[in-house]
Coordinates of C-alpha atoms and ligand atoms in Angstrom, one line a residue:
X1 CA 0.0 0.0 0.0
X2 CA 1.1 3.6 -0.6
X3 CA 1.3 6.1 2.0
X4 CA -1.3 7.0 4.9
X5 CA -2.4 10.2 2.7
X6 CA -3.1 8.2 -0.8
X7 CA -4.8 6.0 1.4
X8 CA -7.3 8.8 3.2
X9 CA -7.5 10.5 -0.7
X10 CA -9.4 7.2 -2.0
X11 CA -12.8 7.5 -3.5
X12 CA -15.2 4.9 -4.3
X13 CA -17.9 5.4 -6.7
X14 CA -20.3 2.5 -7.6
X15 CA -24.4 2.8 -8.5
X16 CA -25.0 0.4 -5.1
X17 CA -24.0 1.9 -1.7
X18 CA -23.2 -0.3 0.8
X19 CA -26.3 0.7 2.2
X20 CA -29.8 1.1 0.9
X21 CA -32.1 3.5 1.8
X22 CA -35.8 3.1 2.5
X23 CA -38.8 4.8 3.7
X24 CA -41.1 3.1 6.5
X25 CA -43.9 4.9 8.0
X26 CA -42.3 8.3 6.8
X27 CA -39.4 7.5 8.6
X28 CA -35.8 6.9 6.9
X29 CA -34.4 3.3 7.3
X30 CA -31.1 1.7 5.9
X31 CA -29.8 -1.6 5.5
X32 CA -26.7 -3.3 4.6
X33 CA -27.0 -3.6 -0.1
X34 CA -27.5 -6.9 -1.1
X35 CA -24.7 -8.5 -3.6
X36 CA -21.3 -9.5 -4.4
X37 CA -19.9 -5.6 -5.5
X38 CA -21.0 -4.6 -1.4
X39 CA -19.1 -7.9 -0.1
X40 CA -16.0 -7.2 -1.6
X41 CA -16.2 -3.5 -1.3
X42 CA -16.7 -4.0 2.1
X43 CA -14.2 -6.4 3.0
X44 CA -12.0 -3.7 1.8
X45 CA -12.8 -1.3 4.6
X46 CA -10.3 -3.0 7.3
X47 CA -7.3 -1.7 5.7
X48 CA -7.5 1.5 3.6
X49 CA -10.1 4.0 4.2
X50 CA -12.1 5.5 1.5
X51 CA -15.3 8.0 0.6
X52 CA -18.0 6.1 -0.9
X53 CA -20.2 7.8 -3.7
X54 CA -23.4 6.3 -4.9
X55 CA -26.8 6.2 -5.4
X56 CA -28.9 5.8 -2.3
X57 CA -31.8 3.8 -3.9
X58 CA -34.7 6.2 -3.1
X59 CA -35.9 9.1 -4.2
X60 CA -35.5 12.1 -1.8
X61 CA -37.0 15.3 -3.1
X62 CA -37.1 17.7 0.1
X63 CA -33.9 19.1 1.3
X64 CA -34.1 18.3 4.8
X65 CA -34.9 14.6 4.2
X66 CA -31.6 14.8 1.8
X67 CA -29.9 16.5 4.6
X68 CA -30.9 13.3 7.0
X69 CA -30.0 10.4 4.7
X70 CA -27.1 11.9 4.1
X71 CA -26.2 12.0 8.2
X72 CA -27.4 8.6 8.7
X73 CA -24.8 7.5 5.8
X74 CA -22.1 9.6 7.1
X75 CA -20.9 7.1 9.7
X76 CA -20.7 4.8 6.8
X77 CA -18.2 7.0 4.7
X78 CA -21.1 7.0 2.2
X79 CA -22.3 9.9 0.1
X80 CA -25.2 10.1 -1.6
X81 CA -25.7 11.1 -5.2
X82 CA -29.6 12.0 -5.2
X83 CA -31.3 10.9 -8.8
X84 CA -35.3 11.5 -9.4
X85 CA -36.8 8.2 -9.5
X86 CA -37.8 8.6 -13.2
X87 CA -34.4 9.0 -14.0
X88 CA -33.6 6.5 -11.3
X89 CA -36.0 3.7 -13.2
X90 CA -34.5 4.8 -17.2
X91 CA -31.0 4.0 -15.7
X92 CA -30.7 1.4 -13.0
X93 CA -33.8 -0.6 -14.9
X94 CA -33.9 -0.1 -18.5
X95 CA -30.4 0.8 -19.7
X96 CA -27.9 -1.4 -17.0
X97 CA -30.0 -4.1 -16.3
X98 CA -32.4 -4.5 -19.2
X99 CA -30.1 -3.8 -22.1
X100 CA -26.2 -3.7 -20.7
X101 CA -26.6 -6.6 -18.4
X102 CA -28.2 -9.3 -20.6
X103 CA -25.0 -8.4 -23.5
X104 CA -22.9 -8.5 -20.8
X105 CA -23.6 -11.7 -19.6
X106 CA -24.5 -12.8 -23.0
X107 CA -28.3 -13.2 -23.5
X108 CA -29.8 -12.6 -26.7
X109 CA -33.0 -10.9 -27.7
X110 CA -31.6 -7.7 -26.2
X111 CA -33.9 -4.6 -27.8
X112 CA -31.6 -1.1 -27.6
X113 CA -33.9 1.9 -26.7
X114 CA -32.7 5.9 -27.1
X115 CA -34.6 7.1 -23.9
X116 CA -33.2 4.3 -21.2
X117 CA -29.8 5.4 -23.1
X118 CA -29.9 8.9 -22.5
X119 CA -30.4 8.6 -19.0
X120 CA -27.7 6.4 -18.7
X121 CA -25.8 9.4 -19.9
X122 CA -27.3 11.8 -17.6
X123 CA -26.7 9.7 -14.6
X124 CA -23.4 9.2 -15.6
X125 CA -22.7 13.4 -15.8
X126 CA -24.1 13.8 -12.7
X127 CA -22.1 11.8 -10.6
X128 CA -19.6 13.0 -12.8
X129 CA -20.2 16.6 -11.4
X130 CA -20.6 15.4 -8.0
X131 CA -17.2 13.8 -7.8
X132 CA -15.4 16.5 -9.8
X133 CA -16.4 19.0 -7.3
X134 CA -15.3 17.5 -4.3
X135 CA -12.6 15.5 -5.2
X136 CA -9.1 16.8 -4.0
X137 CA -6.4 17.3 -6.9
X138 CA -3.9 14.4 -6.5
X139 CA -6.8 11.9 -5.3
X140 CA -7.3 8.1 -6.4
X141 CA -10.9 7.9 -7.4
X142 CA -11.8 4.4 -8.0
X143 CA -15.0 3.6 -10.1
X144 CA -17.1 0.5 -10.0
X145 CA -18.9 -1.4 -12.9
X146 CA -21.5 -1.4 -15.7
X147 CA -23.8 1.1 -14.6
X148 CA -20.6 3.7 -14.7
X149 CA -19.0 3.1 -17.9
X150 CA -19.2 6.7 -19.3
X151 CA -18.2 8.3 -16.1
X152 CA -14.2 7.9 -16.8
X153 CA -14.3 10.1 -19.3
X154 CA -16.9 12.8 -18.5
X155 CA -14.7 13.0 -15.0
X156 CA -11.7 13.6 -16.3
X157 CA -13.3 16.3 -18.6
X158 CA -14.4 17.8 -15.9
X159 CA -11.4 17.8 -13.2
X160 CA -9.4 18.9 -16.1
X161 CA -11.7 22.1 -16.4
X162 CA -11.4 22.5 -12.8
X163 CA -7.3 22.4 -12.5
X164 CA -7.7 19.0 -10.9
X165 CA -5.7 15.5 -11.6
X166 CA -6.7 12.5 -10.4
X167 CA -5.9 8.9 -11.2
X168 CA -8.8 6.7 -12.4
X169 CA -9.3 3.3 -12.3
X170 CA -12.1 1.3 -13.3
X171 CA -13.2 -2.3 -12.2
X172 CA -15.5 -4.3 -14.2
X173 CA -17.1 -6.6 -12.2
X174 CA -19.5 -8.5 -14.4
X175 CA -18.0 -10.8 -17.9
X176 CA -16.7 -8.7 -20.9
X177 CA -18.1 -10.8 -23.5
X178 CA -16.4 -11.5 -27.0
X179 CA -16.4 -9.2 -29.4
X180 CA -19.2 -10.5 -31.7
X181 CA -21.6 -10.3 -28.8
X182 CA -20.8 -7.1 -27.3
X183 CA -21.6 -6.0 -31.4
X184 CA -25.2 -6.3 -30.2
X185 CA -25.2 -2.8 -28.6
X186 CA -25.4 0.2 -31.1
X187 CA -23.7 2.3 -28.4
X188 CA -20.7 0.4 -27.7
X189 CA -18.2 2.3 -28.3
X190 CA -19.4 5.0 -26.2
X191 CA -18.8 3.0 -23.4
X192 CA -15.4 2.0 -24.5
X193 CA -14.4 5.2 -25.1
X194 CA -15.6 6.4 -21.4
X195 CA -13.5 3.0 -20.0
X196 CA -10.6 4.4 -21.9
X197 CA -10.5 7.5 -20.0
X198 CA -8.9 5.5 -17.2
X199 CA -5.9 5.1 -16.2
X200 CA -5.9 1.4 -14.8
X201 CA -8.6 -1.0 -15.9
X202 CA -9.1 -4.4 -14.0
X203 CA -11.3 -7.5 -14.7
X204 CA -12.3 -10.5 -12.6
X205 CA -10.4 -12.9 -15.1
X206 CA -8.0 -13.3 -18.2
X207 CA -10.7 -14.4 -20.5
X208 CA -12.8 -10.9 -20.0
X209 CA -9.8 -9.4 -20.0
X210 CA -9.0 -10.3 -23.6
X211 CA -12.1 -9.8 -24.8
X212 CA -12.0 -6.5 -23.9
X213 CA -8.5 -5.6 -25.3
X214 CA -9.7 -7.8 -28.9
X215 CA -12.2 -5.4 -28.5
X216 CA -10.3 -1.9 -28.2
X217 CA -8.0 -3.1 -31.0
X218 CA -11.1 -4.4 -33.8
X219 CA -13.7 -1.6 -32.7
X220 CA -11.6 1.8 -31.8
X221 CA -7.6 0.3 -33.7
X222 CA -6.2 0.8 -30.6
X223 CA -2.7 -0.6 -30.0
X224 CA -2.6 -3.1 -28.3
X225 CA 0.8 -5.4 -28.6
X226 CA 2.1 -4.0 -25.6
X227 CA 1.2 -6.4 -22.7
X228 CA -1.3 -4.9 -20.3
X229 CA -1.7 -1.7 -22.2
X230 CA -3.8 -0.1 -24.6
X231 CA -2.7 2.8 -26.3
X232 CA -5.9 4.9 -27.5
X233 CA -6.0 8.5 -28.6
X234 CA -2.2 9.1 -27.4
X235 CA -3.2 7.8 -23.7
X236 CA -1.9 4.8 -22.2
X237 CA -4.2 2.8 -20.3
X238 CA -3.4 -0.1 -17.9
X239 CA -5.2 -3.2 -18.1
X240 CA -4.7 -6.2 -15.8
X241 CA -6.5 -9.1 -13.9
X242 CA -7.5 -8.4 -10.4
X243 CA -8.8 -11.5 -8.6
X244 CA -12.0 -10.2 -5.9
X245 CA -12.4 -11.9 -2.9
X246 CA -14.2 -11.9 0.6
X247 CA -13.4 -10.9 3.9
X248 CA -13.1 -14.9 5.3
X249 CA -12.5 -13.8 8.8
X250 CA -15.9 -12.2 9.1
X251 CA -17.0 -15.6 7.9
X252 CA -15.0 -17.3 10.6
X253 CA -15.2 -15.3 13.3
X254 CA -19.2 -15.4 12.6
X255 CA -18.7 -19.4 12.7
X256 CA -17.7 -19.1 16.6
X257 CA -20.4 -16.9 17.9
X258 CA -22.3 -19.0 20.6
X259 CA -26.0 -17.9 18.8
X260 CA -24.2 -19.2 15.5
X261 CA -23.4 -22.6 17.1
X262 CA -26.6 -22.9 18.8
X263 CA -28.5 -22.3 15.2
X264 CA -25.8 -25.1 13.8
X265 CA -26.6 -27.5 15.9
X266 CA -30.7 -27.1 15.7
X267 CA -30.0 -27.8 11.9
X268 CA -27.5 -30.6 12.2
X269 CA -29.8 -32.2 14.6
X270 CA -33.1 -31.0 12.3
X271 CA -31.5 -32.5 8.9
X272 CA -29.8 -35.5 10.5
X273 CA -29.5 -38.6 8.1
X274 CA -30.6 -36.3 5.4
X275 CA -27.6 -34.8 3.1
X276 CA -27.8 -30.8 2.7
X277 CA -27.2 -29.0 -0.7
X278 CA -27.1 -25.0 -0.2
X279 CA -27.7 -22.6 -3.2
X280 CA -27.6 -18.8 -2.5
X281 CA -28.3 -16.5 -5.2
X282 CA -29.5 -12.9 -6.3
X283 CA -33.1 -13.7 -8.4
X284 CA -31.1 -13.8 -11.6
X285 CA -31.5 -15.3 -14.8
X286 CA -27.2 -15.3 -15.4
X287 CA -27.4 -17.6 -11.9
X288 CA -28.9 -20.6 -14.0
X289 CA -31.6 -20.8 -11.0
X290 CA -34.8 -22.7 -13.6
X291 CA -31.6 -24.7 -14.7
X292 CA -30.9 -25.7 -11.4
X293 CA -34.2 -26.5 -10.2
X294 CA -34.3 -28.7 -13.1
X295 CA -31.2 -30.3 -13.1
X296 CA -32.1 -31.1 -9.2
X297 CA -35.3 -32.7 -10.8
X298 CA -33.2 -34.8 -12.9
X299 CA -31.3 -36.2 -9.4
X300 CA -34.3 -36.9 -8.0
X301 CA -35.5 -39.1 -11.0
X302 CA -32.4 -40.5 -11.3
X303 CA -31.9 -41.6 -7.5
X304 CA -35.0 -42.7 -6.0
X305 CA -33.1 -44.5 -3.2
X306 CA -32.1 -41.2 -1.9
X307 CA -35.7 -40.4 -1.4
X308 CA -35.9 -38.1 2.2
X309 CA -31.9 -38.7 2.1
X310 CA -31.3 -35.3 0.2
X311 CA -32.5 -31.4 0.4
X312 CA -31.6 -28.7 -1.7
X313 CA -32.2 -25.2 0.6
X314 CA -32.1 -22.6 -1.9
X315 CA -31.9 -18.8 -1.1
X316 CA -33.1 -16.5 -3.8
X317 CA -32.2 -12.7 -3.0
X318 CA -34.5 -10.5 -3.8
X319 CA -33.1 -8.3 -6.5
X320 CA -34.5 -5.6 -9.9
X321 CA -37.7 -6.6 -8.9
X322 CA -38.9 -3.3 -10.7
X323 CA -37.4 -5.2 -14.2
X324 CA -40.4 -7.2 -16.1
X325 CA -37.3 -10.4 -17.0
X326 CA -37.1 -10.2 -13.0
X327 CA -40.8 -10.4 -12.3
X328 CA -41.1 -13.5 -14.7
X329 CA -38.2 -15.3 -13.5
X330 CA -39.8 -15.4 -10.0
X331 CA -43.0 -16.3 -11.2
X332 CA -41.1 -18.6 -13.3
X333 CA -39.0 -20.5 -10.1
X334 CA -42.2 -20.5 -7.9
X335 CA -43.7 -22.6 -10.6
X336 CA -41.1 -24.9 -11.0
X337 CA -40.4 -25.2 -7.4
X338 CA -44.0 -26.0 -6.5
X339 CA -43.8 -28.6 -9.8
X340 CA -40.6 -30.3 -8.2
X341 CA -42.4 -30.6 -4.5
X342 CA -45.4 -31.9 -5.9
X343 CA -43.7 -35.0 -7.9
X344 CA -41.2 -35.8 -5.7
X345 CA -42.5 -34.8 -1.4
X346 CA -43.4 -37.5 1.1
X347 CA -45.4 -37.4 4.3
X348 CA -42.0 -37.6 5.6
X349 CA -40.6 -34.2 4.0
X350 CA -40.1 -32.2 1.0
X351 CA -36.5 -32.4 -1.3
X352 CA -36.5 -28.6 -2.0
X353 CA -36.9 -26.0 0.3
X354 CA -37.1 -22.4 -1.6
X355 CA -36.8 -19.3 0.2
X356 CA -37.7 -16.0 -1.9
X357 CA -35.8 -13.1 0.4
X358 CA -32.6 -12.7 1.6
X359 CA -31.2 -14.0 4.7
X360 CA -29.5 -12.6 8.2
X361 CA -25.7 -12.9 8.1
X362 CA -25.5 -14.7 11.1
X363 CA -28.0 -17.9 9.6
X364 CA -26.5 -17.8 5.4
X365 CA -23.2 -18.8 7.8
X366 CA -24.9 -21.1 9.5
X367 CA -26.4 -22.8 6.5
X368 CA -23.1 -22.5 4.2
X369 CA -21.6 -24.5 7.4
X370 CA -24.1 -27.4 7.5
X371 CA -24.7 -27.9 4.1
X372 CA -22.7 -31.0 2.4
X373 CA -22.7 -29.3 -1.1
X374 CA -22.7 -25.9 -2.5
X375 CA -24.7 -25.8 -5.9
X376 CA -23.7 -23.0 -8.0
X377 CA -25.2 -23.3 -11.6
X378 CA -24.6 -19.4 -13.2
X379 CA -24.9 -19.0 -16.8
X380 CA -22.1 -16.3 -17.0
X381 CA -21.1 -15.0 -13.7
X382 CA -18.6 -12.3 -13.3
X383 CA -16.7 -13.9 -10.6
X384 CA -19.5 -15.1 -7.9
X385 CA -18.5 -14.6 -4.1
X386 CA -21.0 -17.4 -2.1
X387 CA -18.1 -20.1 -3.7
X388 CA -15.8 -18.4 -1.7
X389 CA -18.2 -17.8 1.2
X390 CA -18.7 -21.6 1.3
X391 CA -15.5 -22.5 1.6
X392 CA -15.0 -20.2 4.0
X393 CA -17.6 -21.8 6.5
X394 CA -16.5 -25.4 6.0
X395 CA -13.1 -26.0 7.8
X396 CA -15.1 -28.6 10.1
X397 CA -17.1 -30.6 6.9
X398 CA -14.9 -30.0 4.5
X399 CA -17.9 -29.8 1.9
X400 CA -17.9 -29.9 -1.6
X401 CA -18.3 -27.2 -4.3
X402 CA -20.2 -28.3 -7.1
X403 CA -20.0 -25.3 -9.4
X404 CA -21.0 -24.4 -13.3
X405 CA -18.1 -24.0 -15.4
X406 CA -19.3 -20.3 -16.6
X407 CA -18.6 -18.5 -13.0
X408 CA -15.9 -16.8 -13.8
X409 CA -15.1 -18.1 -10.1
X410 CA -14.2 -21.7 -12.4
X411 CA -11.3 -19.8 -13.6
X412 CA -9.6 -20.6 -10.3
X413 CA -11.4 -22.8 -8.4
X414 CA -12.1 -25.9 -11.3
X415 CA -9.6 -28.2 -9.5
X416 CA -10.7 -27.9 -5.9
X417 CA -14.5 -28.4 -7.3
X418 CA -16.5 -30.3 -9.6
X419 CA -17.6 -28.5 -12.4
X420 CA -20.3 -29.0 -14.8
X421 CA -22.1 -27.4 -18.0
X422 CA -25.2 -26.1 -16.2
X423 CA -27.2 -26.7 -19.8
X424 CA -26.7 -30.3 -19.2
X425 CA -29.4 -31.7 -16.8
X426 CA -27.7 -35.3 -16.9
X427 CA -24.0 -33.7 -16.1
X428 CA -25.8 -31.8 -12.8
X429 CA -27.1 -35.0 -11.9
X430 CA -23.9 -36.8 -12.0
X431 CA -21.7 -33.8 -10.5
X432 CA -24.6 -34.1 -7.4
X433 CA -24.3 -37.6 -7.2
X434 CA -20.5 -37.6 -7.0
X435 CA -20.2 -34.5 -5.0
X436 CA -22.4 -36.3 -2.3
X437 CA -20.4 -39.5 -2.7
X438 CA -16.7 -38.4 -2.8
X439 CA -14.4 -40.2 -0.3
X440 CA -13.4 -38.3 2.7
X441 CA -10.0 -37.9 1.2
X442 CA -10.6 -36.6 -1.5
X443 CA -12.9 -33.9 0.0
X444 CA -10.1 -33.1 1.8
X445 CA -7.9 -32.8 -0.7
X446 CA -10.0 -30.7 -2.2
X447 CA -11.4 -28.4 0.2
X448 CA -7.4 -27.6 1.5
X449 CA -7.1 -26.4 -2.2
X450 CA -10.1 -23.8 -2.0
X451 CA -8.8 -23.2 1.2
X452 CA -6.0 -22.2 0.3
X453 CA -6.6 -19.7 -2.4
X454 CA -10.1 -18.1 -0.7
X455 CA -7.6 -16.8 2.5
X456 CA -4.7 -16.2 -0.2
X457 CA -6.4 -14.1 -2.5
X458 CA -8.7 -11.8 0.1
X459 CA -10.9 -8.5 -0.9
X460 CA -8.7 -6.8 1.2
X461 CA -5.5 -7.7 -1.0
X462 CA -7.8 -7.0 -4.0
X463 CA -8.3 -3.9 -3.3
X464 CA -4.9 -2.8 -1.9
X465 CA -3.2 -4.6 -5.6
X466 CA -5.5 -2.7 -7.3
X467 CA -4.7 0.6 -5.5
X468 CA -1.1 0.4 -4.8
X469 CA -1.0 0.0 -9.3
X470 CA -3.1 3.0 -9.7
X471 CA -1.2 5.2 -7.6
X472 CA 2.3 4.2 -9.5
X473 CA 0.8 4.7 -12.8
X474 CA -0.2 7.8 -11.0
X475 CA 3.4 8.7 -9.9
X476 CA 5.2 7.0 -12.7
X477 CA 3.0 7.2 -15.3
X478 CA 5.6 6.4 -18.1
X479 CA 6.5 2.8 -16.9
X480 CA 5.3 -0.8 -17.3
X481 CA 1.8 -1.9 -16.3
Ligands
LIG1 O1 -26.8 -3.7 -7.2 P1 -27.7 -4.8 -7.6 O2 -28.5 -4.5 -8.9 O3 -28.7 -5.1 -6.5 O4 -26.9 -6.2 -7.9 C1 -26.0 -6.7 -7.0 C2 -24.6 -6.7 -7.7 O5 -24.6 -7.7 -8.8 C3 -23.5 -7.7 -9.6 O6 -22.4 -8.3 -8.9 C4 -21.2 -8.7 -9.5 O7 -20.1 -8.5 -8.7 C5 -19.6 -9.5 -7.8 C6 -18.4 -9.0 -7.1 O8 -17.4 -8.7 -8.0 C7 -19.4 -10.8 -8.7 O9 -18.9 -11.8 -7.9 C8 -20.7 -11.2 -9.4 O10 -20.4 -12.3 -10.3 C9 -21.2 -10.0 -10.2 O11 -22.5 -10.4 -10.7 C10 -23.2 -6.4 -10.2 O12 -22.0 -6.5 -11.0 C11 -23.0 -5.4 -9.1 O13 -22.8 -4.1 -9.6 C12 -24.3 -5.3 -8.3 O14 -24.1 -4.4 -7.2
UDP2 O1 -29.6 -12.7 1.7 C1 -28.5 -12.6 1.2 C2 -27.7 -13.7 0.8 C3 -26.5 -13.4 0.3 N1 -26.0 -12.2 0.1 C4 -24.7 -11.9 -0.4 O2 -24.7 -11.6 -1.8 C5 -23.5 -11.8 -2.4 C6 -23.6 -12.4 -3.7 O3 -22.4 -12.1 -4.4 P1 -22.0 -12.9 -5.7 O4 -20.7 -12.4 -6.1 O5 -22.1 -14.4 -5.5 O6 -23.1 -12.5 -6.8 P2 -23.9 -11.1 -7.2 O7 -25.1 -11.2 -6.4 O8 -23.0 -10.0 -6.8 O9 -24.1 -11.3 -8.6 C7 -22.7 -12.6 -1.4 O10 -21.7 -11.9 -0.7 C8 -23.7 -13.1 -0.4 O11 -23.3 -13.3 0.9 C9 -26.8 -11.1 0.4 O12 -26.4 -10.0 0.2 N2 -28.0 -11.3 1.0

């Protein structure tokens, strides 16, 4: 890490806070953001210190209810940046999660629209201005994913016009899909262009990051034969592979708190004889959730012995619920869910339990620590934290991790799991049945690898690596990324 002062100069800026802000009875309420781009933000906070700008999640018209969410997110080092909820809906809704998201994570069917697009570029200049009028000259401002791809560029326009330099990075955290896909979106080099303005670019893995540099070099004829840099518009840009992580201690330390144990060993005692798969995901279609549900179908047919042996406990997180693709899915899971029940429950119990809301911290720890199996079946997946968060709760079971070859956590994790095309309901089938069965040994084996590179590669060290680079380019901007 660099000095105490680069430290105290960082700035965060990310659409989610790691807080969002409700109204209840009038009254102002806030509570921890759901997601992976909170978790590893968060875990960050131990070390380095860092402002936090982002959109609050509500609307707030009058200026002393503005002045009181902004107190109440004080303590958390978070400032808001106030959006009416029109423009709100147009950006968060429509433009990232309706259009960018599903190319991102390469869905088809996508329909570009100039009004959610606009927004998108309205939001984008006014956190722009926000930032560019308080940021100190000399600062690292650090800015987070899709829903911010413009704001490089309009920032630096602006601190320029202001006598201000800052160094930006940018962190992708979703896939960067291959070129031919990412062809889909009229506007795309817009939003290349606005990553561009950046001094230090990272992605969650070597694939995405190629995609995006085969990208620069096809689209804009950037160069790019230099390793880790693009040279665009006579700027050179850092590009690298930043590997995102959790905090495990929290996860540990959670592990050993006496209302923790006491909830462990209701459910050991509850689901004894009976083998526990856990799934936790947003409501997403890119989490392969119908796939999942389906491929656990498949088990069941195939292994009727294992009749009230097996339960899958899935947690689906609440999430976009304002998006129609969001609404359907749920309607969609509850179908399938009751459909699954229905064929395959017994007067003695029922093989899938679904739960549609997010869970406490202190019982998702709980739940990752008695569950034999993790099932994580994403269709894309920009990296995907609960793998980590599993393996971070099972020191004692030494559980397995059954997960879908497109997370981009597969990248590193492949030979500590068992991986699996989540298309194929046969291959989930068979990856259950052997994660379930594995000798002790080799679970070991296993687990010590996962182990070992969850506490190796933390979101602390994350976010330090990813600092400590932009503030060199910063000081030395001439040398190697
Ligand atoms: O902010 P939301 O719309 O409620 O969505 C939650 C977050 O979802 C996405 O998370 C991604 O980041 C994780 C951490 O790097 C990664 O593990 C996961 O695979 C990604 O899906 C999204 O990119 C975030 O911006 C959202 O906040
Ligand atoms: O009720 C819950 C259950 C889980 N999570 C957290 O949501 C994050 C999911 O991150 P991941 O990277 O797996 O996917 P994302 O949701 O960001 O796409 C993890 O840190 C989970 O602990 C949550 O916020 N609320």
């Amino acid at each position: 890490m660099g000095s105490t002062d680069e430290k105290r100069n960082l700035t965060i800026v990310s659409n989610r806070l790691p807080l969002s802000v409700k109204r209840v009875d009038g009254a102002f309420q806030s509570s921890l953001s759901s997601g992976g781009l909170v978790t590893s933000l968060s875990g960050l906070t131990k070390s380095t210190k860092f402002q936090w700008f982002g959109w609050p999640g509500i609307e707030v018209k009058d200026p002393k209810d503005r002045e009181e969410v902004q107190k109440s997110l004080e303590a958390h080092n978070a400032i808001p940046i106030f959006l009416d909820s029109s423009l709100a809906h147009e950006h968060y809704n429509e433009f990232s999660n309706r259009i960018l998201w599903p190319i991102l994570h390469y869905q088809s069917g996508v329909v570009f629209d100039e009004t959610p697009w606009q927004a998108y570029r309205r939001v984008n200049e006014l956190f722009a201005d926000a930032i560019a009028e308080t940021a100190g000259s000399g600062s690292l401002i650090w800015v987070h994913d899709y829903h911010l791809m413009l704001l490089p560029e309009l920032l630096r326009d602006r601190l320029k016009q202001r006598g201000k330099s800052c160094a930006i990075g940018f962190s992708l955290h979703t896939p960067f899909p291959a070129g031919d896909f990412w062809r889909n979106l009229p506007v795309r080099k817009h939003l290349i262009e606005g990553m561009l303005s950046s001094d230090l670019i990272g992605f969650h893995t070597d694939e995405y990051k190629q995609n995006f540099i085969d990208t620069c070099a096809s689209l804009l004829n950037a160069r790019t034969e230099i390793p880790n840099q693009i040279q665009y518009k006579n700027r050179l840009v850092c590009i690298n592979k930043f590997i995102v992580g959790i905090d495990p201690d929290k996860f540990t330390d959670t592990l050993q708190k006496p209302d923790v144990q006491e909830r462990i060993r209701a459910l050991k005692e509850h689901y004894k004889g009976v083998k526990v798969i856990v799934g936790v995901d947003r409501l997403d279609h890119i989490k392969g959730l119908s796939q999942k549900l389906k491929g656990f179908d498949a088990f069941l047919d195939d292994h009727p012995e294992l009749q009230n042996k097996v339960v899958l406990i899935q947690v689906a997180v609440p999430s976009r619920e304002d998006v129609k693709e969001y609404k359907e899915l749920e309607t969609e899971l509850c179908t399938i869910a009751g459909k699954i029940n229905g064929k395959h429950a017994t007067p003695e119990g029922t093989p899938l339990l679904y739960m549609h809301r997010s869970v406490p911290f202190n019982e998702l720890t709980a739940l990752y620590s008695v569950a034999d199996v993790c099932l994580l079946t994403s269709t894309r997946d920009g990296m995907n934290l609960v793998a980590f968060e599993y393996v971070a709760c099972q020191e004692e079971r030494h559980g397995v991790l059954v997960l879908s070859e497109f997370a981009g956590a597969a990248s590193f994790m492949t030979n500590g799991s068992i991986p699996f095309h989540p298309a194929n309901k046969t291959e989930m089938s068979e990856a259950i049945f052997n994660a379930l069965n594995l000798d002790p040994a080799e679970r070991k084996a296993k687990y010590e690898y996962l182990r070992g590179f969850v506490n190796t590669n933390t979101s602390a060290k994350w976010g330090e690596t990813f600092i400590e680079k932009l503030s060199l380019r910063c000081r030395r901007p001439g040398e190697s990324c």
